[in-house]
Each structure stands twice: as structure tokens, then as C-alpha cells.
PDB file of C-alpha atoms in Angstrom:
ATOM      1  CA  LEU A   9      20.551  10.778  -3.648  1.00 80.00           C
ATOM      2  CA  HIS A  10      21.092  14.510  -2.052  1.00 79.00           C
ATOM      3  CA  THR A  11      18.535  14.362   0.518  1.00 84.00           C
ATOM      4  CA  LEU A  12      19.011  10.476   1.672  1.00 88.00           C
ATOM      5  CA  PRO A  13      21.544  11.692   4.374  1.00 87.00           C
ATOM      6  CA  LEU A  14      19.022  13.884   5.869  1.00 84.00           C
ATOM      7  CA  HIS A  15      16.789  11.414   6.177  1.00 88.00           C
ATOM      8  CA  LEU A  16      18.750   7.635   6.539  1.00 91.00           C
ATOM      9  CA  HIS A  17      18.416   7.217  10.082  1.00 92.00           C
ATOM     10  CA  GLU A  18      14.609   7.628   9.439  1.00 93.00           C
ATOM     11  CA  VAL A  19      14.704   5.261   6.956  1.00 94.00           C
ATOM     12  CA  LEU A  20      16.581   2.495   9.407  1.00 95.00           C
ATOM     13  CA  ALA A  21      14.258   3.278  12.288  1.00 95.00           C
ATOM     14  CA  SER A  22      11.565   2.545  10.319  1.00 94.00           C
ATOM     15  CA  PHE A  23      12.962  -0.681   8.670  1.00 95.00           C
ATOM     16  CA  LEU A  24      13.396  -1.436  12.664  1.00 96.00           C
ATOM     17  CA  VAL A  25       9.856  -0.716  13.978  1.00 95.00           C
ATOM     18  CA  PHE A  26       8.003  -2.594  11.092  1.00 95.00           C
ATOM     19  CA  THR A  27      10.853  -5.600  11.909  1.00 94.00           C
ATOM     20  CA  PHE A  28       9.637  -5.683  15.568  1.00 96.00           C
ATOM     21  CA  ILE A  29       5.965  -5.144  14.582  1.00 95.00           C
ATOM     22  CA  ASN A  30       6.336  -8.175  12.212  1.00 93.00           C
ATOM     23  CA  ASP A  31       8.530 -10.533  14.497  1.00 91.00           C
ATOM     24  CA  THR A  32       7.423  -9.071  18.034  1.00 92.00           C
ATOM     25  CA  LEU A  33       4.547  -7.931  18.334  1.00 93.00           C
ATOM     26  CA  SER A  34       2.351  -9.446  15.803  1.00 90.00           C
ATOM     27  CA  PRO A  35       2.762 -13.140  17.280  1.00 90.00           C
ATOM     28  CA  ARG A  36       2.121 -11.653  20.733  1.00 90.00           C
ATOM     29  CA  LEU A  37      -0.675  -9.868  20.259  1.00 91.00           C
ATOM     30  CA  SER A  38      -2.333 -12.084  17.934  1.00 89.00           C
ATOM     31  CA  THR A  39      -1.121 -15.507  20.359  1.00 89.00           C
ATOM     32  CA  TRP A  40      -3.326 -13.075  23.280  1.00 87.00           C
ATOM     33  CA  LEU A  41      -6.151 -11.927  21.038  1.00 84.00           C
ATOM     34  CA  LEU A  42      -7.070 -15.331  19.533  1.00 82.00           C
ATOM     35  CA  GLY A  43      -5.949 -17.366  22.668  1.00 81.00           C
ATOM     36  CA  PRO A  44      -2.816 -19.480  23.156  1.00 81.00           C
ATOM     37  CA  ALA A  45      -4.821 -22.614  21.291  1.00 78.00           C
ATOM     38  CA  ARG A  46      -5.119 -21.164  17.798  1.00 83.00           C
ATOM     39  CA  TYR A  47      -2.514 -18.860  16.486  1.00 81.00           C
ATOM     40  CA  PRO A  48       0.497 -20.817  17.745  1.00 83.00           C
ATOM     41  CA  ARG A  49      -1.046 -23.856  16.297  1.00 83.00           C
ATOM     42  CA  LEU A  50      -1.209 -21.969  12.654  1.00 82.00           C
ATOM     43  CA  PRO A  51       0.885 -23.782   9.965  1.00 83.00           C
ATOM     44  CA  ARG A  52       4.204 -21.697   9.833  1.00 82.00           C
ATOM     45  CA  HIS A  53       3.029 -20.179   6.506  1.00 81.00           C
ATOM     46  CA  THR A  54      -0.063 -19.110   7.522  1.00 83.00           C
ATOM     47  CA  GLN A  55       1.968 -17.668  10.728  1.00 86.00           C
ATOM     48  CA  ALA A  56       3.861 -15.827   8.191  1.00 85.00           C
ATOM     49  CA  GLN A  57       1.313 -14.322   6.165  1.00 85.00           C
ATOM     50  CA  TRP A  58      -0.668 -13.503   9.259  1.00 89.00           C
ATOM     51  CA  ASP A  59       2.589 -11.404  10.511  1.00 90.00           C
ATOM     52  CA  MET A  60       2.813  -9.470   7.370  1.00 89.00           C
ATOM     53  CA  HIS A  61      -0.838  -8.902   6.936  1.00 90.00           C
ATOM     54  CA  PHE A  62      -0.647  -7.537  10.892  1.00 92.00           C
ATOM     55  CA  THR A  63       2.373  -5.087   9.943  1.00 93.00           C
ATOM     56  CA  SER A  64       0.787  -3.910   6.165  1.00 91.00           C
ATOM     57  CA  LEU A  65      -2.589  -3.106   8.593  1.00 92.00           C
ATOM     58  CA  VAL A  66      -0.382  -0.873  10.774  1.00 92.00           C
ATOM     59  CA  ASN A  67       1.467   0.606   8.117  1.00 91.00           C
ATOM     60  CA  ALA A  68      -1.577   1.574   5.651  1.00 90.00           C
ATOM     61  CA  THR A  69      -3.605   2.609   8.696  1.00 90.00           C
ATOM     62  CA  MET A  70      -0.881   5.136   9.762  1.00 88.00           C
ATOM     63  CA  LEU A  71      -0.437   6.499   5.945  1.00 86.00           C
ATOM     64  CA  SER A  72      -4.463   6.783   5.586  1.00 85.00           C
ATOM     65  CA  LEU A  73      -4.415   9.096   9.195  1.00 86.00           C
ATOM     66  CA  VAL A  74      -0.918  11.446   8.580  1.00 83.00           C
ATOM     67  CA  LEU A  75      -0.730  11.435   4.608  1.00 83.00           C
ATOM     68  CA  PRO A  76      -4.357  13.385   4.299  1.00 82.00           C
ATOM     69  CA  TYR A  77      -3.032  15.942   7.170  1.00 81.00           C
ATOM     70  CA  VAL A  78       0.231  16.601   5.112  1.00 77.00           C
ATOM     71  CA  LEU A  79      -1.339  16.976   1.997  1.00 78.00           C
ATOM     72  CA  LEU A  80      -3.786  19.410   3.869  1.00 80.00           C
ATOM     73  CA  ALA A  81      -1.423  21.378   6.014  1.00 77.00           C
ATOM     74  CA  ASP A  82       1.273  22.060   2.955  1.00 74.00           C
ATOM     75  CA  GLU A  83      -0.452  25.335   1.272  1.00 72.00           C
ATOM     76  CA  GLY A  84       2.432  25.279  -1.503  1.00 70.00           C
ATOM     77  CA  ARG A  85       1.112  22.223  -3.087  1.00 73.00           C
ATOM     78  CA  ALA A  86      -1.481  24.037  -4.690  1.00 72.00           C
ATOM     79  CA  ASN A  87       0.521  26.737  -6.867  1.00 78.00           C
ATOM     80  CA  ALA A  88       2.994  23.618  -7.564  1.00 79.00           C
ATOM     81  CA  THR A  89       4.648  24.122 -11.098  1.00 81.00           C
ATOM     82  CA  TRP A  90       5.757  20.924 -13.041  1.00 82.00           C
ATOM     83  CA  GLU A  91       9.119  21.539 -11.755  1.00 80.00           C
ATOM     84  CA  ASP A  92       8.216  21.807  -8.234  1.00 80.00           C
ATOM     85  CA  ARG A  93       6.358  18.849  -9.150  1.00 83.00           C
ATOM     86  CA  LEU A  94       9.442  17.069 -10.328  1.00 82.00           C
ATOM     87  CA  TRP A  95      12.274  18.108  -8.080  1.00 81.00           C
ATOM     88  CA  GLY A  96      10.436  19.850  -5.145  1.00 80.00           C
ATOM     89  CA  TYR A  97      11.615  19.159  -1.352  1.00 81.00           C
ATOM     90  CA  THR A  98       9.695  19.341   2.273  1.00 78.00           C
ATOM     91  CA  GLY A  99      10.999  18.030   5.212  1.00 78.00           C
ATOM     92  CA  ALA A 100       7.354  16.800   6.049  1.00 77.00           C
ATOM     93  CA  GLY A 101       7.469  14.756   2.473  1.00 80.00           C
ATOM     94  CA  GLY A 102      11.252  13.647   3.280  1.00 84.00           C
ATOM     95  CA  LEU A 103      10.032  12.347   6.553  1.00 85.00           C
ATOM     96  CA  VAL A 104       6.767  10.505   5.093  1.00 84.00           C
ATOM     97  CA  GLN A 105       9.189   9.189   1.886  1.00 87.00           C
ATOM     98  CA  ALA A 106      11.836   8.094   4.337  1.00 91.00           C
ATOM     99  CA  VAL A 107       9.268   5.904   6.384  1.00 90.00           C
ATOM    100  CA  SER A 108       7.552   4.494   3.183  1.00 90.00           C
ATOM    101  CA  ALA A 109      11.565   3.500   2.455  1.00 92.00           C
ATOM    102  CA  GLY A 110      11.791   1.548   5.785  1.00 94.00           C
ATOM    103  CA  TYR A 111       8.617  -0.162   5.205  1.00 92.00           C
ATOM    104  CA  PHE A 112       9.298  -1.291   1.518  1.00 92.00           C
ATOM    105  CA  LEU A 113      13.115  -2.288   2.834  1.00 93.00           C
ATOM    106  CA  TRP A 114      11.260  -4.599   5.264  1.00 92.00           C
ATOM    107  CA  ASP A 115       8.778  -6.072   2.456  1.00 90.00           C
ATOM    108  CA  VAL A 116      11.789  -6.735   0.502  1.00 90.00           C
ATOM    109  CA  LYS A 117      13.254  -8.768   3.348  1.00 89.00           C
ATOM    110  CA  VAL A 118       9.991 -10.392   4.127  1.00 88.00           C
ATOM    111  CA  CYS A 119       9.089 -11.431   0.753  1.00 84.00           C
ATOM    112  CA  ALA A 120      12.175 -12.713  -0.496  1.00 81.00           C
ATOM    113  CA  GLY A 121      12.576 -14.688   2.860  1.00 76.00           C
ATOM    114  CA  SER A 122       9.155 -16.168   2.396  1.00 70.00           C
ATOM    115  CA  VAL A 123       8.538 -16.600  -1.291  1.00 63.00           C
ATOM    116  CA  SER A 124       9.416 -19.934  -1.116  1.00 61.00           C
ATOM    117  CA  GLU A 125       6.566 -20.851   1.858  1.00 60.00           C
ATOM    118  CA  LEU A 126       3.972 -18.346   0.365  1.00 59.00           C
ATOM    119  CA  GLY A 127       5.085 -19.683  -3.330  1.00 56.00           C
ATOM    120  CA  GLY A 128       2.800 -19.291  -6.286  1.00 55.00           C
ATOM    121  CA  VAL A 129       1.703 -16.263  -8.423  1.00 53.00           C
ATOM    122  CA  GLY A 130       0.927 -14.094  -4.916  1.00 58.00           C
ATOM    123  CA  GLY A 131       4.447 -14.568  -3.575  1.00 61.00           C
ATOM    124  CA  GLY A 132       6.076 -13.807  -6.740  1.00 69.00           C
ATOM    125  CA  LEU A 133       3.733 -10.411  -7.183  1.00 71.00           C
ATOM    126  CA  GLY A 134       4.096  -9.218  -3.322  1.00 75.00           C
ATOM    127  CA  LEU A 135       8.085  -9.665  -3.823  1.00 81.00           C
ATOM    128  CA  LEU A 136       7.499  -7.597  -7.146  1.00 79.00           C
ATOM    129  CA  HIS A 137       5.753  -5.024  -5.935  1.00 77.00           C
ATOM    130  CA  ALA A 138       7.792  -4.457  -2.537  1.00 83.00           C
ATOM    131  CA  VAL A 139      11.180  -3.810  -5.166  1.00 85.00           C
ATOM    132  CA  VAL A 140       9.443  -1.577  -7.486  1.00 81.00           C
ATOM    133  CA  GLY A 141       7.850   0.474  -4.161  1.00 82.00           C
ATOM    134  CA  LEU A 142      11.278   0.458  -2.900  1.00 88.00           C
ATOM    135  CA  CYS A 143      12.835   1.697  -6.263  1.00 83.00           C
ATOM    136  CA  ILE A 144      10.284   4.304  -6.301  1.00 81.00           C
ATOM    137  CA  THR A 145      11.208   5.483  -2.928  1.00 87.00           C
ATOM    138  CA  VAL A 146      14.863   5.371  -3.045  1.00 87.00           C
ATOM    139  CA  LEU A 147      14.809   7.255  -6.517  1.00 82.00           C
ATOM    140  CA  GLY A 148      12.910   9.792  -4.707  1.00 83.00           C
ATOM    141  CA  PHE A 149      15.680  10.781  -2.584  1.00 87.00           C
ATOM    142  CA  ARG A 150      17.743  12.446  -5.800  1.00 81.00           C
ATOM    143  CA  PRO A 151      15.124  14.684  -5.122  1.00 82.00           C
ATOM    144  CA  PHE A 152      12.762  13.546  -7.500  1.00 82.00           C
ATOM    145  CA  GLY A 153       9.145  13.154  -7.805  1.00 80.00           C
ATOM    146  CA  LEU A 154       8.183  13.453  -3.913  1.00 83.00           C
ATOM    147  CA  TYR A 155       5.260  15.204  -5.177  1.00 83.00           C
ATOM    148  CA  TYR A 156       3.792  12.511  -6.722  1.00 82.00           C
ATOM    149  CA  GLY A 157       4.911   9.897  -3.918  1.00 79.00           C
ATOM    150  CA  MET A 158       3.083  11.534  -1.308  1.00 79.00           C
ATOM    151  CA  GLN A 159       0.039  11.742  -3.969  1.00 80.00           C
ATOM    152  CA  TYR A 160       0.345   7.985  -4.530  1.00 79.00           C
ATOM    153  CA  GLY A 161       0.518   7.291  -1.142  1.00 80.00           C
ATOM    154  CA  LEU A 162      -3.204   7.910  -1.017  1.00 83.00           C
ATOM    155  CA  VAL A 163      -3.785   4.373  -2.628  1.00 82.00           C
ATOM    156  CA  GLU A 164      -3.328   2.989   0.853  1.00 83.00           C
ATOM    157  CA  LEU A 165      -6.760   4.069   1.992  1.00 87.00           C
ATOM    158  CA  SER A 166      -7.646   0.358   0.494  1.00 86.00           C
ATOM    159  CA  THR A 167      -5.251  -1.991   2.240  1.00 88.00           C
ATOM    160  CA  PRO A 168      -6.794  -1.924   5.642  1.00 91.00           C
ATOM    161  CA  PHE A 169      -9.840  -3.676   4.028  1.00 89.00           C
ATOM    162  CA  VAL A 170      -7.921  -5.931   2.208  1.00 86.00           C
ATOM    163  CA  ASN A 171      -6.099  -6.848   5.294  1.00 90.00           C
ATOM    164  CA  ILE A 172      -9.379  -7.313   7.168  1.00 90.00           C
ATOM    165  CA  HIS A 173     -10.803  -9.655   4.409  1.00 87.00           C
ATOM    166  CA  TRP A 174      -7.666 -11.732   5.167  1.00 86.00           C
ATOM    167  CA  PHE A 175      -8.015 -12.032   8.319  1.00 89.00           C
ATOM    168  CA  LEU A 176     -11.492 -12.706   8.599  1.00 87.00           C
ATOM    169  CA  ASN A 177     -11.033 -15.863   5.821  1.00 83.00           C
ATOM    170  CA  LYS A 178      -8.370 -17.075   8.501  1.00 84.00           C
ATOM    171  CA  THR A 179     -10.659 -16.749  11.078  1.00 82.00           C
ATOM    172  CA  GLY A 180     -13.549 -18.845   9.835  1.00 80.00           C
ATOM    173  CA  ARG A 181     -15.876 -15.955   8.983  1.00 80.00           C
ATOM    174  CA  ALA A 182     -15.443 -16.091   5.006  1.00 75.00           C
ATOM    175  CA  GLY A 183     -18.847 -15.334   3.215  1.00 74.00           C
ATOM    176  CA  SER A 184     -20.028 -14.052   6.651  1.00 78.00           C
ATOM    177  CA  LEU A 185     -22.369 -10.628   6.680  1.00 82.00           C
ATOM    178  CA  LEU A 186     -19.107  -8.560   8.363  1.00 84.00           C
ATOM    179  CA  GLN A 187     -16.874  -9.955   5.314  1.00 80.00           C
ATOM    180  CA  VAL A 188     -19.484  -9.058   2.699  1.00 81.00           C
ATOM    181  CA  VAL A 189     -19.831  -5.056   4.132  1.00 86.00           C
ATOM    182  CA  ASN A 190     -15.986  -5.105   4.420  1.00 86.00           C
ATOM    183  CA  GLY A 191     -15.886  -6.376   0.783  1.00 82.00           C
ATOM    184  CA  ILE A 192     -18.047  -3.862  -0.744  1.00 84.00           C
ATOM    185  CA  ILE A 193     -15.797  -0.619   1.049  1.00 88.00           C
ATOM    186  CA  LEU A 194     -12.846  -2.780  -0.330  1.00 85.00           C
ATOM    187  CA  VAL A 195     -13.689  -2.755  -4.177  1.00 85.00           C
ATOM    188  CA  ILE A 196     -14.901   0.893  -3.807  1.00 88.00           C
ATOM    189  CA  THR A 197     -12.267   1.895  -1.844  1.00 88.00           C
ATOM    190  CA  PHE A 198      -9.721   0.190  -4.427  1.00 85.00           C
ATOM    191  CA  ALA A 199     -11.386   0.833  -7.265  1.00 85.00           C
ATOM    192  CA  CYS A 200     -11.377   4.872  -6.296  1.00 87.00           C
ATOM    193  CA  CYS A 201      -7.791   5.066  -4.706  1.00 83.00           C
ATOM    194  CA  ARG A 202      -5.580   2.958  -6.589  1.00 83.00           C
ATOM    195  CA  LEU A 203      -7.421   2.412 -10.100  1.00 85.00           C
ATOM    196  CA  LEU A 204      -9.130   6.000 -10.573  1.00 87.00           C
ATOM    197  CA  TRP A 205      -6.654   8.168  -8.152  1.00 86.00           C
ATOM    198  CA  GLY A 206      -3.710   6.084  -9.337  1.00 82.00           C
ATOM    199  CA  ALA A 207      -4.470   6.159 -13.168  1.00 83.00           C
ATOM    200  CA  TYR A 208      -5.181  10.125 -12.922  1.00 87.00           C
ATOM    201  CA  MET A 209      -1.498  10.628 -10.905  1.00 84.00           C
ATOM    202  CA  THR A 210       0.097   8.522 -13.563  1.00 83.00           C
ATOM    203  CA  THR A 211      -1.044  10.330 -16.546  1.00 85.00           C
ATOM    204  CA  THR A 212      -0.376  13.846 -14.653  1.00 86.00           C
ATOM    205  CA  PHE A 213       3.254  12.195 -13.843  1.00 85.00           C
ATOM    206  CA  PHE A 214       3.885  11.119 -17.331  1.00 84.00           C
ATOM    207  CA  GLY A 215       3.125  14.582 -18.871  1.00 86.00           C
ATOM    208  CA  ASP A 216       4.999  16.494 -16.221  1.00 84.00           C
ATOM    209  CA  VAL A 217       7.845  14.180 -17.271  1.00 81.00           C
ATOM    210  CA  TRP A 218       7.364  14.639 -21.092  1.00 82.00           C
ATOM    211  CA  THR A 219       7.145  18.564 -20.233  1.00 83.00           C
ATOM    212  CA  ALA A 220      10.570  18.113 -18.931  1.00 79.00           C
ATOM    213  CA  LEU A 221      12.628  16.544 -21.652  1.00 77.00           C
ATOM    214  CA  GLN A 222      10.653  18.888 -24.200  1.00 78.00           C
ATOM    215  CA  ALA A 223      12.079  21.926 -21.992  1.00 73.00           C
ATOM    216  CA  PRO A 224      15.381  23.418 -23.311  1.00 71.00           C
ATOM    217  CA  GLY A 225      18.518  23.047 -21.398  1.00 63.00           C
ATOM    218  CA  PRO A 226      18.865  22.420 -17.668  1.00 63.00           C
ATOM    219  CA  SER A 227      16.830  24.347 -14.607  1.00 64.00           C
ATOM    220  CA  SER A 228      18.408  24.710 -10.804  1.00 65.00           C
ATOM    221  CA  THR A 229      16.651  24.378  -7.580  1.00 66.00           C
ATOM    222  CA  ILE A 230      17.775  25.884  -4.336  1.00 66.00           C
ATOM    223  CA  TYR A 231      16.881  23.859  -1.419  1.00 65.00           C
ATOM    224  CA  ARG A 232      16.586  25.050   2.040  1.00 63.00           C
ATOM    225  CA  LEU A 233      17.620  22.302   4.487  1.00 63.00           C
ATOM    226  CA  ALA A 234      17.314  21.451   8.034  1.00 62.00           C
ATOM    227  CA  LYS A 235      21.120  21.077   8.123  1.00 62.00           C
ATOM    228  CA  GLY A 236      23.861  22.790   6.438  1.00 61.00           C
ATOM    229  CA  PRO A 237      24.098  26.082   3.855  1.00 61.00           C
ATOM    230  CA  PRO A 238      21.277  26.275   1.484  1.00 61.00           C
ATOM    231  CA  LEU A 239      21.778  23.383  -1.301  1.00 61.00           C
ATOM    232  CA  MET A 240      21.582  24.647  -5.307  1.00 60.00           C
ATOM    233  CA  LEU A 241      21.211  21.380  -7.360  1.00 61.00           C
ATOM    234  CA  GLU A 242      21.125  21.988 -11.548  1.00 60.00           C
ATOM    235  CA  HIS A 243      17.963  19.385 -13.042  1.00 63.00           C
ATOM    236  CA  ARG A 244      18.729  17.917 -16.461  1.00 62.00           C
ATOM    237  CA  ALA A 245      15.619  16.108 -18.002  1.00 58.00           C
ATOM    238  CA  GLU A 246      17.777  12.668 -17.288  1.00 64.00           C
ATOM    239  CA  TRP A 247      15.587   9.893 -19.877  1.00 67.00           C
ATOM    240  CA  TRP A 248      16.522   7.141 -17.520  1.00 71.00           C
ATOM    241  CA  VAL A 249      15.003   8.502 -14.440  1.00 68.00           C
ATOM    242  CA  GLY A 250      11.771   9.178 -15.771  1.00 68.00           C
ATOM    243  CA  ALA A 251      11.880   6.287 -17.764  1.00 74.00           C
ATOM    244  CA  SER A 252      12.535   4.201 -14.345  1.00 73.00           C
ATOM    245  CA  PHE A 253       9.193   5.914 -12.961  1.00 71.00           C
ATOM    246  CA  MET A 254       7.196   5.264 -15.816  1.00 74.00           C
ATOM    247  CA  CYS A 255       8.419   1.420 -15.268  1.00 77.00           C
ATOM    248  CA  THR A 256       7.493   1.031 -12.071  1.00 73.00           C
ATOM    249  CA  HIS A 257       4.448   2.865 -11.933  1.00 72.00           C
ATOM    250  CA  ALA A 258       3.326   0.957 -15.048  1.00 76.00           C
ATOM    251  CA  VAL A 259       3.738  -2.571 -13.261  1.00 75.00           C
ATOM    252  CA  VAL A 260       2.144  -0.856  -9.865  1.00 73.00           C
ATOM    253  CA  MET A 261      -1.052  -0.023 -12.170  1.00 75.00           C
ATOM    254  CA  GLY A 262      -0.905  -3.325 -13.835  1.00 77.00           C
ATOM    255  CA  LEU A 263      -0.760  -5.148 -10.440  1.00 75.00           C
ATOM    256  CA  SER A 264      -3.571  -3.116  -9.342  1.00 76.00           C
ATOM    257  CA  ALA A 265      -5.881  -3.692 -12.051  1.00 78.00           C
ATOM    258  CA  PHE A 266      -4.850  -7.840 -11.671  1.00 77.00           C
ATOM    259  CA  TRP A 267      -5.713  -7.403  -7.944  1.00 73.00           C
ATOM    260  CA  PHE A 268      -8.953  -5.933  -8.740  1.00 76.00           C
ATOM    261  CA  ALA A 269     -10.053  -8.307 -10.923  1.00 78.00           C
ATOM    262  CA  LYS A 270      -9.131 -11.205  -8.360  1.00 76.00           C
ATOM    263  CA  MET A 271     -11.320  -9.392  -5.807  1.00 73.00           C
ATOM    264  CA  VAL A 272     -14.307  -9.072  -7.953  1.00 74.00           C
ATOM    265  CA  ARG A 273     -14.336 -12.739  -8.536  1.00 76.00           C
ATOM    266  CA  THR A 274     -14.105 -13.430  -4.731  1.00 71.00           C
ATOM    267  CA  MET A 275     -16.727 -11.221  -3.513  1.00 68.00           C
ATOM    268  CA  ARG A 276     -18.848 -12.491  -6.621  1.00 71.00           C
ATOM    269  CA  GLY A 277     -18.166 -16.027  -4.980  1.00 69.00           C
ATOM    270  CA  HIS A 278     -18.847 -14.698  -1.322  1.00 61.00           C
ATOM    271  CA  ILE A 279     -22.389 -13.180  -2.173  1.00 63.00           C
ATOM    272  CA  LYS A 280     -23.246 -15.992  -4.219  1.00 64.00           C
ATOM    273  CA  SER A 281     -22.457 -18.308  -1.256  1.00 62.00           C
ATOM    274  CA  ARG A 282     -24.229 -16.569   1.075  1.00 57.00           C
ATOM    275  CA  GLY A 283     -27.334 -16.334  -1.168  1.00 55.00           C
ATOM    276  CA  THR A 284     -27.218 -19.995  -1.010  1.00 57.00           C
ATOM    277  CA  GLU A 285     -27.205 -20.154   2.677  1.00 53.00           C
ATOM    278  CA  THR A 286     -30.319 -17.833   2.558  1.00 53.00           C
ATOM    279  CA  GLU A 287     -32.231 -19.721   0.371  1.00 53.00           C
ATOM    280  CA  GLU A 288     -30.897 -23.475   2.211  1.00 54.00           C
ATOM    281  CA  LYS A 289     -32.422 -21.571   5.825  1.00 55.00           C
ATOM    282  CA  LYS A 290     -35.807 -20.556   4.021  1.00 55.00           C
ATOM    283  CA  LYS A 291     -36.471 -23.826   2.850  1.00 58.00           C
ATOM    284  CA  GLU A 292     -35.284 -25.616   6.445  1.00 59.00           C
ATOM    285  CA  LYS A 293     -37.778 -22.995   8.145  1.00 59.00           C
ATOM    286  CA  LYS A 294     -40.300 -23.855   5.534  1.00 58.00           C
ATOM    287  CA  GLU A 295     -39.903 -27.469   6.371  1.00 59.00           C
ATOM    288  CA  LYS A 296     -39.861 -27.097  10.217  1.00 60.00           C
ATOM    289  CA  LYS A 297     -43.388 -25.184   9.940  1.00 59.00           C
ATOM    290  CA  GLU A 298     -44.674 -27.894   7.658  1.00 57.00           C
ATOM    291  CA  LYS A 299     -43.774 -30.579   9.951  1.00 59.00           C
ATOM    292  CA  LYS A 300     -45.026 -28.770  13.009  1.00 56.00           C
ATOM    293  CA  ALA A 301     -48.696 -28.083  11.027  1.00 55.00           C
ATOM    294  CA  GLU A 302     -48.841 -31.601  10.774  1.00 55.00           C
TER     295      GLU A 302
END
């Protein structure tokens, strides 16, 4: 992990910041927003979920704002070769990767500690997603796949709407017009970012890995790091690295498809219940008018 020493302090800082948001900022801010009669009286497992969703919302919103700027500002990405995409490194990319690694490190800690409280399939899948995300970001410090790590970050564009949907459920607004509108945006962004964009990136990444495995002999890259002399590393198409990334990306895509199916079922239920409520209100109004006419 040749570039990890350059960003280790950023990984640790990110982990501490997200821990502070989850353990301190979320409980205090939520108590202030909801009132002392609501958040503190939530069941313990609901408070744990609330704080996790709050921290996830902060991370996803930050990435949604920062990543597009970094991707557009890096002019070299447009002309990147398959070697650049697999083994390229930039300081800005390393910083984004370090922040993500710190977040997933926090996510693993929280999911592992709360899996008994969260329980069920959701708790296990959450822990699996956190472990897979941490593996991807840590292996990227070889450096390997930093280009795709940055691109995959765009899937977080749908995450704020996931968290908003959950908060609306817990604040008694399930099936409301606001949740229906948010749900429609969520389904569209999730399908575009996680399924279509994610599938495209996965296919392109697998193609580059296959090209590397077929390439004759090793290749070398000179990394001009911020500290110390330039570092020249020799790259070989190590099958286990490519296989690890392929497996983790396959798991992420599988989880995305599973969650998307659940979202569609939930949204259909909310729209159906809202339609039923509308019909009942129309029926009540009609009955009131008939009584007045009598």
C-alpha cells in the first residue's frame, strides 16, 4: 500500500470526524430539531439507526458536492489509458479515497457493534456493504483502481434521498406527498447512478483488468508524490488483486439490485395507500354534501 502513508492521517481524521457526527452531533442536533420529547424517547435501536442515517446523509451530501468538481477539474482523466485507469494516482484522488476509507472504517465499526440491535437481513447486508467498501478503498492505496474509485463515488448521489425517505418514515410522514415525491426522485437517481452508471463502470473496469492480464510483461509508472523523491513502481497483472476488485464490485451491484427491488415495492405501497386515502376523502366529502342537501 505505497500511497497509504501519504494519506493515513486523512483516513484517521475522517474516521474521527464521522464518529463525532454519529456519537455527538447527531444526538444533539436531532434533539434540538425534534424537541426533547421525541428523539430522546425513541427506542435505543431506532436512535442508533437515526444517527447512522444522519452520518450517512452528511457523507453522501459532501461527496455529491465534491466529486463532480474533482472529476471535472482533473483534465487528465479524459485522456487516461487503461494503465492510467488501473494504476494512476493523484493527490486529490488520494484525498477523496482517504475520506471514503475513513467513512467505511467508521461504518464497519458501527454496523458490527449494532448488528444485534438492527438484526435481520438489513443488519447483515449493511455490515457486508461496509466491509466491501473498506476493502475496495484500502486496496486502492497500492495504488490500484483509484480512477474507478472516484467514478464509483457518483453512486452516492442517490443516498441523500434514501436517508430522507427513512427520516420521513420515522417522523410520521409515511405516505405523504413529500415522501412520494422524494421516493420518485430516489428511484430515478438510484436506477441511473447505482444500476446504470455502476454497471457501465463495472463493465469498463473488468475490461481494463482483462487487458492487463493479457498484456505481455510488467509495466512501470513514475509517481511524483508530494513528499520525497519520485517513486517508480513496477506493475504486474496480479490476478488476485483484479479478482478481489471484481468480487467486491459484483457484491455491490448485487446489493444495489436487491435494494432497488425493495424500493420499488415500498413506493408502490405508498402510492397505493395514498390513492386509497384520496378516494376515502372524496367519499367523505360526497357524503357531507349529500347530508347538507338533505
